Coordinates of C-alpha atoms in Angstrom, one line a residue:
M20 CA 52.4 -25.6 -53.5
I21 CA 49.8 -23.8 -51.9
S22 CA 49.6 -20.0 -52.7
Q23 CA 49.7 -17.2 -50.0
V24 CA 46.0 -16.3 -50.9
E25 CA 44.9 -19.8 -50.4
R26 CA 46.6 -20.0 -47.1
D27 CA 45.1 -16.7 -45.7
P28 CA 42.0 -15.9 -47.5
S29 CA 41.0 -13.2 -45.0
R30 CA 44.0 -10.9 -46.2
L31 CA 43.9 -8.6 -49.3
P32 CA 46.4 -9.4 -52.3
V33 CA 49.9 -8.0 -51.8
S34 CA 51.5 -8.9 -55.0
S35 CA 50.6 -8.7 -58.7
H36 CA 51.6 -12.3 -59.0
S37 CA 49.2 -13.7 -56.7
S38 CA 45.7 -12.1 -58.1
P39 CA 45.1 -10.5 -61.7
S40 CA 44.5 -6.8 -61.4
P41 CA 41.2 -5.3 -62.4
P42 CA 41.0 -4.0 -66.0
P43 CA 42.0 -0.3 -66.2
S44 CA 39.0 2.2 -65.6
P45 CA 38.2 4.3 -68.5
T46 CA 38.0 7.3 -66.3
L47 CA 41.5 6.9 -64.9
S48 CA 43.2 6.2 -68.1
R49 CA 42.5 9.8 -69.3
S50 CA 45.5 12.0 -69.1
K51 CA 46.0 15.3 -67.0
S52 CA 45.3 17.3 -69.7
S53 CA 41.7 15.9 -70.2
V54 CA 40.7 16.9 -66.5
P55 CA 38.8 20.2 -67.0
P56 CA 40.3 23.2 -65.6
S57 CA 37.0 24.0 -63.4
R58 CA 37.3 21.1 -61.2
T59 CA 38.2 22.0 -57.6
F60 CA 40.7 20.4 -55.1
T61 CA 37.8 18.6 -53.2
H62 CA 36.9 17.1 -56.6
R63 CA 40.1 15.7 -57.2
I64 CA 40.6 14.2 -53.8
S65 CA 37.0 12.5 -54.4
W66 CA 38.3 11.2 -57.6
I67 CA 41.4 9.6 -55.7
V68 CA 39.7 8.0 -53.1
L69 CA 37.0 6.7 -55.6
S70 CA 39.8 5.2 -57.8
I71 CA 41.6 3.5 -54.9
L72 CA 38.2 2.0 -53.8
I73 CA 37.6 0.6 -57.2
R74 CA 41.3 -0.9 -57.7
R75 CA 40.9 -2.5 -54.3
R76 CA 37.4 -4.0 -54.9
Q77 CA 37.3 -5.9 -51.6
G78 CA 38.3 -2.6 -49.5
I79 CA 34.8 -1.0 -50.6
L80 CA 33.0 -3.5 -48.2
L81 CA 35.0 -1.7 -45.3
F82 CA 33.6 1.6 -46.3
A83 CA 30.2 0.7 -47.5
P84 CA 28.7 0.9 -44.0
L85 CA 30.2 4.0 -43.4
I86 CA 29.0 5.5 -46.5
Y87 CA 25.2 4.4 -46.1
I88 CA 25.2 5.8 -42.5
S89 CA 26.6 9.2 -43.9
C90 CA 24.0 9.2 -46.4
M91 CA 21.2 8.4 -44.1
L92 CA 22.4 11.2 -41.5
F93 CA 22.1 13.7 -44.4
R94 CA 18.8 12.3 -45.2
M95 CA 17.8 12.8 -41.8
R96 CA 18.8 16.3 -41.8
T97 CA 17.0 17.2 -44.8
A98 CA 13.9 15.3 -44.4
S99 CA 10.7 16.7 -42.4
F100 CA 9.4 14.1 -39.9
D101 CA 5.9 16.0 -39.7
A102 CA 5.1 14.4 -42.6
G103 CA 5.3 10.9 -41.5
P104 CA 2.2 8.9 -40.1
I105 CA 1.5 9.4 -36.3
I106 CA 0.8 6.4 -34.4
H107 CA -1.7 6.4 -31.6
R108 CA -1.4 3.5 -29.2
R109 CA -4.3 2.5 -27.2
P110 CA -3.9 2.5 -23.6
A111 CA -3.8 -1.0 -21.9
P112 CA -7.2 -2.3 -20.7
G113 CA -7.7 -1.2 -17.1
S114 CA -5.0 1.6 -17.1
V115 CA -7.6 4.5 -17.6
Y116 CA -10.2 5.7 -15.0
R117 CA -13.5 5.1 -16.9
S118 CA -15.8 4.4 -14.2
P119 CA -18.1 7.2 -14.5
Q120 CA -19.0 6.2 -18.2
V121 CA -19.8 2.5 -16.9
Y122 CA -22.1 4.1 -14.3
A123 CA -23.8 6.1 -16.8
K124 CA -24.2 3.0 -19.2
L125 CA -25.6 0.7 -16.2
R126 CA -27.5 3.3 -14.1
A127 CA -30.8 2.4 -15.4
Q128 CA -30.5 -1.4 -15.1
I129 CA -29.1 -0.7 -11.3
D130 CA -32.0 1.3 -10.6
A131 CA -34.2 -1.2 -12.1
D132 CA -32.5 -4.0 -9.9
N133 CA -33.7 -3.1 -6.4
A134 CA -34.0 -6.5 -5.2
T135 CA -36.2 -7.0 -2.0
A136 CA -34.0 -9.7 -0.3
D137 CA -30.6 -7.9 0.7
A138 CA -27.2 -9.3 0.6
I139 CA -26.5 -8.6 4.3
S140 CA -28.7 -11.3 5.6
T141 CA -27.3 -14.0 3.6
I142 CA -23.5 -12.9 2.8
W143 CA -21.6 -15.2 5.4
K144 CA -22.0 -18.9 4.7
R145 CA -18.7 -20.5 5.2
S146 CA -17.3 -22.2 8.4
Y147 CA -13.9 -23.5 9.1
K148 CA -14.0 -27.3 8.5
G149 CA -16.6 -27.7 11.1
V150 CA -14.6 -26.1 13.6
E151 CA -15.2 -22.6 15.3
W152 CA -12.5 -20.4 17.1
K153 CA -12.7 -18.8 20.6
P154 CA -10.5 -16.2 22.2
C155 CA -7.7 -17.9 24.7
V156 CA -5.5 -15.4 25.8
N157 CA -4.1 -16.5 29.2
K158 CA -2.9 -13.9 31.8
S159 CA 0.0 -15.1 34.2
N160 CA -0.7 -15.4 37.8
G161 CA 2.7 -15.5 39.4
V162 CA 4.8 -12.7 40.7
L163 CA 7.2 -11.1 38.2
P164 CA 11.1 -11.4 38.8
E165 CA 13.1 -8.4 39.4
S166 CA 13.5 -6.1 36.5
N167 CA 16.6 -6.0 34.2
G168 CA 15.7 -2.2 33.3
F169 CA 13.6 0.2 31.6
I170 CA 12.7 0.4 28.0
F171 CA 11.3 3.5 26.5
I172 CA 9.9 3.6 23.0
E173 CA 8.7 6.1 20.5
A174 CA 5.5 5.1 18.6
N175 CA 5.4 6.9 14.9
G176 CA 2.8 6.8 12.5
G177 CA -1.2 7.2 12.8
L178 CA -3.5 5.4 15.0
N179 CA -2.9 1.8 14.2
Q180 CA 0.8 2.3 13.5
Q181 CA 1.0 3.3 16.9
R182 CA -1.0 0.3 18.2
T183 CA 1.7 -1.8 16.3
S184 CA 4.4 0.0 18.3
I185 CA 2.6 -0.6 21.6
C186 CA 2.0 -4.2 21.3
N187 CA 5.5 -4.9 19.9
A188 CA 6.9 -3.0 22.7
V189 CA 4.8 -5.1 25.3
A190 CA 6.3 -8.3 23.7
V191 CA 10.0 -7.0 23.7
A192 CA 9.7 -5.9 27.6
G193 CA 8.1 -9.2 28.4
Y194 CA 10.6 -11.3 26.5
L195 CA 13.6 -9.2 27.9
N196 CA 12.0 -9.0 31.5
A197 CA 12.2 -5.3 31.3
T198 CA 9.8 -2.5 32.6
L199 CA 8.0 -0.6 29.8
V200 CA 7.5 3.0 30.1
I201 CA 4.3 4.4 28.7
P202 CA 5.1 5.1 24.9
N203 CA 5.4 8.3 23.7
F204 CA 3.4 9.2 20.5
H205 CA 5.5 11.1 17.8
Y206 CA 3.9 14.2 16.2
H207 CA 3.8 13.6 12.6
S208 CA 3.5 16.4 10.0
I209 CA 0.6 14.3 8.1
W210 CA -1.6 13.3 10.9
K211 CA -0.9 16.6 13.0
D212 CA -2.3 14.9 16.1
P213 CA -0.6 15.9 19.6
S214 CA -2.5 13.4 21.4
K215 CA -0.7 11.4 24.1
F216 CA -1.3 7.7 25.2
G217 CA -3.9 8.4 27.7
D218 CA -5.8 10.5 25.3
I219 CA -6.4 7.5 23.1
Y220 CA -6.4 4.4 25.5
D221 CA -7.4 3.7 29.0
E222 CA -3.8 3.9 30.7
E223 CA -4.9 2.6 34.0
Y224 CA -6.7 -0.4 32.4
F225 CA -3.6 -1.2 30.4
V226 CA -1.3 -1.1 33.2
S227 CA -3.4 -3.2 35.3
T228 CA -4.2 -5.9 32.8
L229 CA -0.6 -6.4 32.1
A230 CA 0.3 -6.4 35.9
N231 CA 1.3 -9.9 36.2
D232 CA 3.2 -10.4 32.7
V233 CA 5.0 -6.9 32.0
R234 CA 5.6 -4.0 34.3
V235 CA 4.2 -0.6 32.9
V236 CA 5.2 2.9 34.5
D237 CA 4.5 6.1 33.2
T238 CA 8.0 7.5 34.0
V239 CA 11.5 6.6 34.5
P240 CA 12.7 6.9 38.1
E241 CA 14.4 10.1 38.9
Y242 CA 17.5 8.4 40.2
L243 CA 18.2 7.0 36.9
M244 CA 17.4 9.9 34.9
E245 CA 19.6 12.1 37.0
R246 CA 22.5 10.2 35.4
F247 CA 21.3 11.6 32.0
G248 CA 20.5 15.1 33.1
F249 CA 16.9 14.4 33.3
N250 CA 16.7 14.3 29.3
L251 CA 15.6 11.1 27.7
T252 CA 17.4 12.1 24.6
N253 CA 20.6 11.6 26.3
V254 CA 19.7 7.8 26.9
Y255 CA 21.3 5.5 24.8
N256 CA 19.1 4.8 21.4
F257 CA 18.9 1.8 19.6
R258 CA 18.2 2.0 15.8
V259 CA 16.9 -1.2 15.3
K260 CA 16.5 -2.7 11.7
A261 CA 12.8 -3.4 10.6
W262 CA 11.4 -6.9 11.3
A263 CA 14.3 -7.7 13.8
P264 CA 14.4 -11.3 15.1
T265 CA 14.3 -12.0 18.7
S266 CA 17.7 -13.1 18.8
Y267 CA 18.6 -9.6 18.0
Y268 CA 17.0 -8.3 21.1
R269 CA 18.6 -11.0 23.2
D270 CA 22.1 -10.6 22.0
S271 CA 22.3 -6.8 21.4
V272 CA 19.5 -5.2 23.1
L273 CA 19.6 -6.9 26.6
P274 CA 23.3 -6.7 27.3
K275 CA 23.1 -2.9 26.8
L276 CA 19.7 -2.9 29.1
L277 CA 21.7 -4.7 31.8
E278 CA 24.5 -2.2 31.6
E279 CA 22.7 1.2 31.3
K280 CA 19.3 0.0 33.1
V281 CA 17.4 2.2 30.8
I282 CA 17.3 2.3 26.9
R283 CA 15.5 3.8 24.1
I284 CA 14.4 2.4 20.9
S285 CA 13.1 4.9 18.6
P286 CA 11.5 4.9 15.8
F287 CA 9.8 1.3 16.9
A288 CA 7.0 0.6 14.3
N289 CA 7.6 -2.9 12.6
R290 CA 11.0 -3.4 14.7
L291 CA 10.1 -7.0 15.6
S292 CA 9.6 -10.0 13.4
F293 CA 6.1 -11.6 13.1
D294 CA 7.9 -14.9 13.1
A295 CA 8.4 -15.2 16.8
P296 CA 8.3 -17.9 19.4
R297 CA 4.8 -18.8 21.0
A298 CA 5.7 -17.0 24.2
I299 CA 6.3 -13.6 22.6
Q300 CA 3.1 -14.1 20.5
R301 CA 1.1 -14.3 23.8
F302 CA 2.3 -10.8 24.8
R303 CA 1.2 -9.4 21.5
C304 CA -2.2 -10.9 22.0
L305 CA -2.4 -9.8 25.5
A306 CA -1.5 -6.4 24.6
N307 CA -3.8 -6.0 21.2
N308 CA -6.9 -7.8 22.1
V309 CA -7.1 -7.2 26.0
A310 CA -5.2 -4.7 27.5
L311 CA -5.6 -1.8 24.9
R312 CA -9.1 -0.3 24.9
F313 CA -10.0 2.9 24.0
A314 CA -10.2 6.1 26.6
K315 CA -13.5 6.4 28.1
P316 CA -14.6 9.4 26.2
I317 CA -13.9 7.7 22.8
L318 CA -15.4 4.5 24.2
T319 CA -18.5 6.2 25.1
Q320 CA -19.0 8.1 21.9
G321 CA -18.1 5.0 19.7
E322 CA -20.6 2.9 21.4
T323 CA -23.2 5.7 20.9
L324 CA -22.5 5.6 17.2
V325 CA -23.1 2.0 17.0
K326 CA -26.4 1.9 18.9
K327 CA -27.6 4.7 16.3
M328 CA -26.6 2.6 13.4
K329 CA -28.2 -0.6 14.6
K330 CA -31.2 1.4 15.4
L331 CA -31.5 2.9 11.8
S332 CA -30.7 -0.7 10.4
A333 CA -33.7 -2.1 12.4
N334 CA -35.5 -3.8 9.3
N335 CA -32.2 -5.7 8.9
T336 CA -32.2 -6.9 12.5
G337 CA -29.6 -3.9 13.2
K338 CA -27.0 -5.2 10.8
Y339 CA -25.2 -2.8 8.7
V340 CA -22.5 -2.5 6.2
S341 CA -19.1 -0.4 7.1
V342 CA -16.9 1.0 4.3
H343 CA -13.4 2.2 5.1
L344 CA -12.9 4.6 1.9
R345 CA -9.4 6.1 1.4
F346 CA -10.2 9.1 -1.2
E347 CA -9.0 11.7 1.0
E348 CA -6.7 14.4 -0.8
D349 CA -3.3 13.1 0.5
M350 CA -4.1 9.3 -0.4
V351 CA -5.1 10.5 -3.8
A352 CA -1.9 12.2 -4.2
F353 CA 0.4 9.6 -2.8
S354 CA -1.2 7.0 -5.3
C355 CA 0.0 9.0 -8.3
C356 CA -3.3 7.8 -10.0
V357 CA -5.4 10.0 -12.4
F358 CA -9.1 10.3 -12.1
D359 CA -11.7 12.5 -13.9
G360 CA -10.7 15.8 -12.4
G361 CA -9.1 17.1 -15.2
N362 CA -6.7 20.1 -15.1
Q363 CA -7.8 21.0 -11.3
E364 CA -7.2 17.5 -10.0
K365 CA -3.7 17.6 -11.7
Q366 CA -2.7 20.8 -10.1
D367 CA -4.1 19.8 -6.6
M368 CA -2.2 16.7 -6.4
I369 CA 1.1 18.5 -7.3
A370 CA 0.6 20.6 -4.6
A371 CA -0.6 18.0 -2.1
R372 CA 2.5 15.8 -2.7
E373 CA 4.8 18.7 -2.4
R374 CA 3.1 19.8 0.7
G375 CA 3.3 16.3 2.3
W376 CA 6.4 14.8 0.9
K377 CA 8.5 17.7 -0.2
G378 CA 10.7 16.7 -3.2
K379 CA 10.1 12.8 -2.9
F380 CA 8.0 12.7 -6.4
T381 CA 10.1 15.3 -8.3
K382 CA 13.4 13.5 -7.5
P383 CA 15.7 13.2 -10.7
G384 CA 14.8 9.8 -12.5
R385 CA 11.6 9.5 -10.6
V386 CA 8.7 8.5 -13.1
I387 CA 5.3 8.4 -12.3
R388 CA 3.1 5.7 -14.2
P389 CA -0.7 6.4 -13.2
G390 CA -1.8 3.6 -15.7
A391 CA 0.6 0.8 -14.4
N392 CA -0.6 1.9 -10.7
R393 CA -4.1 1.3 -11.8
L394 CA -3.2 -1.9 -13.5
N395 CA -1.4 -3.3 -10.4
G396 CA -4.3 -2.3 -8.2
K397 CA -2.6 0.6 -6.4
C398 CA -5.3 3.1 -7.1
P399 CA -7.8 3.7 -4.2
L400 CA -11.4 2.9 -5.0
T401 CA -13.7 6.0 -5.5
P402 CA -17.0 6.3 -4.0
L403 CA -18.7 5.9 -7.4
E404 CA -16.7 2.4 -7.5
V405 CA -17.6 1.4 -4.2
G406 CA -21.2 2.2 -4.8
L407 CA -21.4 -0.2 -8.1
I408 CA -19.3 -3.1 -6.1
L409 CA -21.7 -3.1 -3.2
R410 CA -25.0 -2.8 -5.7
G411 CA -23.2 -5.8 -7.9
M412 CA -22.8 -8.0 -4.9
G413 CA -26.6 -7.7 -3.8
F414 CA -26.8 -4.9 -1.4
N415 CA -29.8 -2.9 -2.3
K416 CA -30.6 0.7 -2.0
S417 CA -32.3 0.3 1.7
T418 CA -28.9 -1.0 2.8
Y419 CA -27.6 1.2 5.9
I420 CA -23.7 1.8 5.2
Y421 CA -21.5 3.3 7.6
L422 CA -18.5 5.4 5.8
A423 CA -15.3 5.5 7.8
S424 CA -13.2 8.1 6.1
G425 CA -11.4 11.6 6.4
P426 CA -12.3 14.5 4.2
I427 CA -13.1 13.0 0.8
Y428 CA -11.4 14.7 -2.1
G429 CA -13.7 16.7 -4.2
A430 CA -16.9 15.3 -2.1
N431 CA -19.5 17.5 -3.6
R432 CA -18.8 15.8 -6.9
T433 CA -17.2 12.5 -6.1
M434 CA -19.9 11.3 -3.4
A435 CA -22.9 12.2 -5.4
P436 CA -23.0 8.7 -7.4
L437 CA -22.5 6.8 -4.1
L438 CA -25.3 8.6 -2.4
E439 CA -27.7 8.0 -5.3
M440 CA -27.0 4.2 -5.0
F441 CA -27.1 4.1 -1.3
P442 CA -29.2 6.9 0.1
N443 CA -28.9 5.6 3.7
L444 CA -25.2 6.3 3.8
Q445 CA -24.3 7.5 7.3
T446 CA -20.9 9.2 8.8
K447 CA -19.7 10.0 12.2
E448 CA -20.6 13.7 11.3
M449 CA -24.1 12.7 10.1
L450 CA -24.8 10.6 13.2
A451 CA -23.3 12.8 16.0
S452 CA -24.0 16.6 16.8
E453 CA -21.2 19.2 16.4
E454 CA -21.0 19.5 20.3
E455 CA -20.6 15.6 20.4
L456 CA -17.7 15.7 18.2
A457 CA -16.1 18.6 19.3
P458 CA -13.6 16.9 21.8
F459 CA -12.2 14.9 18.9
K460 CA -12.6 16.7 15.9
S461 CA -9.2 18.4 16.0
F462 CA -7.4 15.3 16.6
S463 CA -7.1 12.7 13.6
S464 CA -6.4 9.7 15.8
R465 CA -9.4 10.2 18.0
M466 CA -11.6 10.4 15.1
A467 CA -10.1 7.4 13.6
A468 CA -10.7 5.6 16.9
L469 CA -14.5 6.4 16.7
D470 CA -14.3 4.9 12.9
Y471 CA -12.7 1.9 14.2
T472 CA -15.3 1.4 16.9
V473 CA -18.4 1.5 14.5
C474 CA -16.6 -0.6 11.7
L475 CA -15.5 -3.0 14.4
H476 CA -19.3 -3.9 15.2
S477 CA -20.9 -4.0 11.7
E478 CA -22.0 -7.2 9.9
V479 CA -19.8 -6.4 6.8
F480 CA -16.9 -4.6 6.6
V481 CA -15.4 -3.3 3.3
T482 CA -11.8 -2.3 2.8
T483 CA -11.1 -0.5 -0.2
Q484 CA -7.2 0.4 0.3
G485 CA -4.5 -1.7 2.2
G486 CA -3.1 -0.2 5.5
N487 CA -3.0 -0.6 9.1
F488 CA -6.6 0.4 9.6
P489 CA -8.2 -2.4 8.0
H490 CA -5.5 -5.0 9.1
F491 CA -6.2 -4.4 12.4
L492 CA -9.7 -4.5 12.0
M493 CA -9.9 -7.6 10.1
G494 CA -7.7 -9.3 13.1
H495 CA -10.3 -7.9 15.7
R496 CA -13.1 -8.9 14.0
R497 CA -11.8 -12.4 13.8
Y498 CA -11.0 -12.6 17.1
L499 CA -14.8 -11.5 18.2
F500 CA -16.6 -13.5 15.3
G501 CA -15.2 -16.9 15.9
G502 CA -12.2 -16.4 13.6
H503 CA -14.3 -15.1 10.6
S504 CA -13.2 -11.6 9.5
K505 CA -16.6 -10.7 8.0
T506 CA -14.8 -8.7 5.5
I507 CA -15.1 -7.9 1.9
R508 CA -11.8 -7.2 -0.1
P509 CA -12.5 -6.3 -3.6
D510 CA -9.7 -7.5 -6.1
K511 CA -8.7 -3.8 -7.6
R512 CA -6.7 -5.6 -10.4
K513 CA -9.8 -7.2 -11.9
L514 CA -12.0 -4.2 -11.1
A515 CA -9.6 -1.9 -12.9
V516 CA -10.1 -4.3 -16.3
L517 CA -13.9 -4.4 -15.6
F518 CA -14.6 -0.7 -15.0
D519 CA -12.6 0.0 -18.6
N520 CA -14.7 -2.1 -20.4
P521 CA -17.3 0.0 -22.5
K522 CA -19.4 -3.1 -23.4
L523 CA -19.6 -4.1 -19.6
G524 CA -23.4 -5.4 -18.9
W525 CA -25.0 -5.2 -15.7
R526 CA -25.8 -9.2 -15.7
S527 CA -22.1 -10.0 -16.3
F528 CA -20.7 -7.4 -13.8
K529 CA -23.0 -8.7 -11.1
H530 CA -21.8 -12.2 -11.9
Q531 CA -18.3 -11.0 -11.4
M532 CA -19.1 -9.3 -8.0
L533 CA -20.9 -12.1 -6.7
N534 CA -17.7 -14.3 -7.3
M535 CA -15.7 -11.5 -5.5
R536 CA -18.2 -11.7 -2.6
S537 CA -18.0 -15.4 -2.3
H538 CA -14.2 -15.3 -2.4
S539 CA -14.1 -13.0 0.4
D540 CA -16.4 -15.3 2.6
S541 CA -14.0 -18.1 1.9
K542 CA -11.0 -16.2 2.9
G543 CA -12.7 -15.0 6.1
F544 CA -11.2 -18.1 7.8
E545 CA -7.6 -18.1 7.5
L546 CA -4.6 -19.4 9.7
K547 CA -1.5 -17.3 10.6
R548 CA 1.7 -18.6 8.4
S549 CA 5.1 -17.9 10.0
S550 CA 5.7 -14.4 8.4
D551 CA 2.1 -13.1 8.6
S552 CA 0.9 -10.2 11.0
I553 CA -0.7 -11.5 14.2
Y554 CA -2.7 -8.5 14.3
I555 CA -4.5 -9.7 11.1
F556 CA -4.3 -13.5 11.7
P557 CA -5.1 -14.0 15.5
C558 CA -5.5 -17.9 14.7
P559 CA -4.2 -20.0 16.2
D560 CA -1.9 -18.0 18.6
C561 CA -4.6 -15.9 20.2
M562 CA -7.5 -18.2 19.8
C563 CA -8.4 -21.7 20.5
R564 CA -9.9 -24.3 18.3
R565 CA -13.1 -26.3 19.3
N566 CA -15.6 -28.5 17.6
K567 CA -19.2 -27.2 17.2
T568 CA -20.9 -30.4 18.6
T569 CA -18.8 -30.0 21.6
A570 CA -19.8 -26.4 21.8
T571 CA -23.5 -27.2 21.7
T572 CA -23.4 -29.9 24.2

C-alpha cells in the first residue's frame, strides 16, 4: 500500500505515523524555570517562532527568502553607498562634439595640403547610363471647361513649404476642374514674414502661364462671398489629412465643391500624396518648374548676386560652391544637440526653445538625448565641420564659397575656423550694399529667395541639414542640369564618428571625404519612386530622356 506522503510529496507530513519526528532540541527541552527572568516578551516570541521552524524543517524553505530580503534591507539602511566604487562610462563613439579638437590636430596638415588643382573643376564625372534628361513639361492649348467652383488654400510654413502648398493647390484645382484663388500666406511666429504671394512671386506670370490648364483668380467673386457675409472664415473648411490620396479629393472634396461652389482647405502643406497619376504630376511640374518665378525685385537682385559670384571666381571659369548652412539659433535649439559653447550655450538654447516652441521640450516624460541625436545624424553641421569636409574633399583655399544662411549662432566664434580654411567665403550681406538689401532685409522669405537664386546657379551645392530649401534646390538643379543635382550630401552619421576620433589622421580623413564626394556624384542621377517627392526627383514626370548620340547628331 502506497503511503500518503508517497502519493503527494508536495505536502508536509500531517501525522506522526507517516514520518519520524526530529530529535528534541536541547534548547527547547529546558523547563520554564531555566529561562532567565530578564528575557522580554519579544525574545519569547522569537524563540517560539524559531522552535516552530526547526520542528518543521521543510517550512523554513518558505521563510528563508523573506529572512534574506529583510537582512538585505537592514544592511542597505546601515551601509554607506559613498564608499562604493564609482563607474565612469565612456560616451559612445560619435556622441560627443569634438570637432574643434580634431581641427586643432589636423590644422597644420590642412594648411600644408593646399593643392593647386581645385576639386571644383573635376567633381562631377557620372552620367546616367549614356542618357541625358531634358525638361519636357507640356502646357495645354485647348479651352478649359466650365469651372466646378473656387478653391481657397492657406499656405503655411517658410518659403519652400509655401511653395509645396502652391504646387499641390494647382494640382488639386486642375484635377477637380476648379478655379484656384491666389493662395494666402499664413503668418508664422518663427519666420515672422507678412509677405503676400505677389511679394515673393510674379503673380501675373503665374496666372498667364497656367491660363490654359488651371484658372487662377486673385479673389472670390462678390456674388458668392455675399452668401458668407464677405468673410472667408465662414466658408466651409476641409481639414485634410497629410498625404491624402487623389481619391479623397474626388470622393469627399468634389461633392462639397459642387454644392457650395467655394471651399477652403487650411492648412494645406503636404496634403496631397506624391503617389499620384501622371496627369496630376504634370500640374505639379508646370507650377513648380515653369509658372513659379520670383517677383522682379527678387529676380533682379538675385541675378546680380550670381553675376558677382561668377566674376569673383573667374579663375575657376566662374564656378563657385554654395553651402546651405543651418546653424541659426533656432535650428541649434530645435536639434537639442550640444556643441562647445558651455553654460552660455545651454542657457541660450533653453531660452530659444521656450521662445519658439512654448512647453514642447519641457513636457512631463520628454527626454532630450543629445548624444543619440548626434549618432543618428540629426545635429546640424557647424561652420568648422563644413570647412573640414570641403577641404577633405579637395576644395582648396582659393575656392569661392557662397554661404546661404540666416544669422549664425555665435558667429564671431563659430565662423572663425571656416574663414581660416576658406578666406574667399561670401554672403549676400558681403556681396550687396545695405541699400540693395534694404527692400528684403526685414522679410525672411525674400532673403531666402535671394539665397535660393545664388545656390541654384552654383557649380556645387552643399546641403548640411534636411528641409524644404535643399530639397527644392536639388530638384530644380536636376531640372536645369540634365537630371544631375550636382549636390553634395554629407553622411552625418559617419561624420559624427569620424570627428570623435582623437587618432584621426589627415590622409585617412581625406580618403573618407573623397569617398563621400564620389557617392554624392553617383547619387546625382536618381529617378522618382512612387512615394518620393516630385520636387526632389523630377525625372521622369517632369523630364524626358534622350540618348546623347541622338542629341549630338
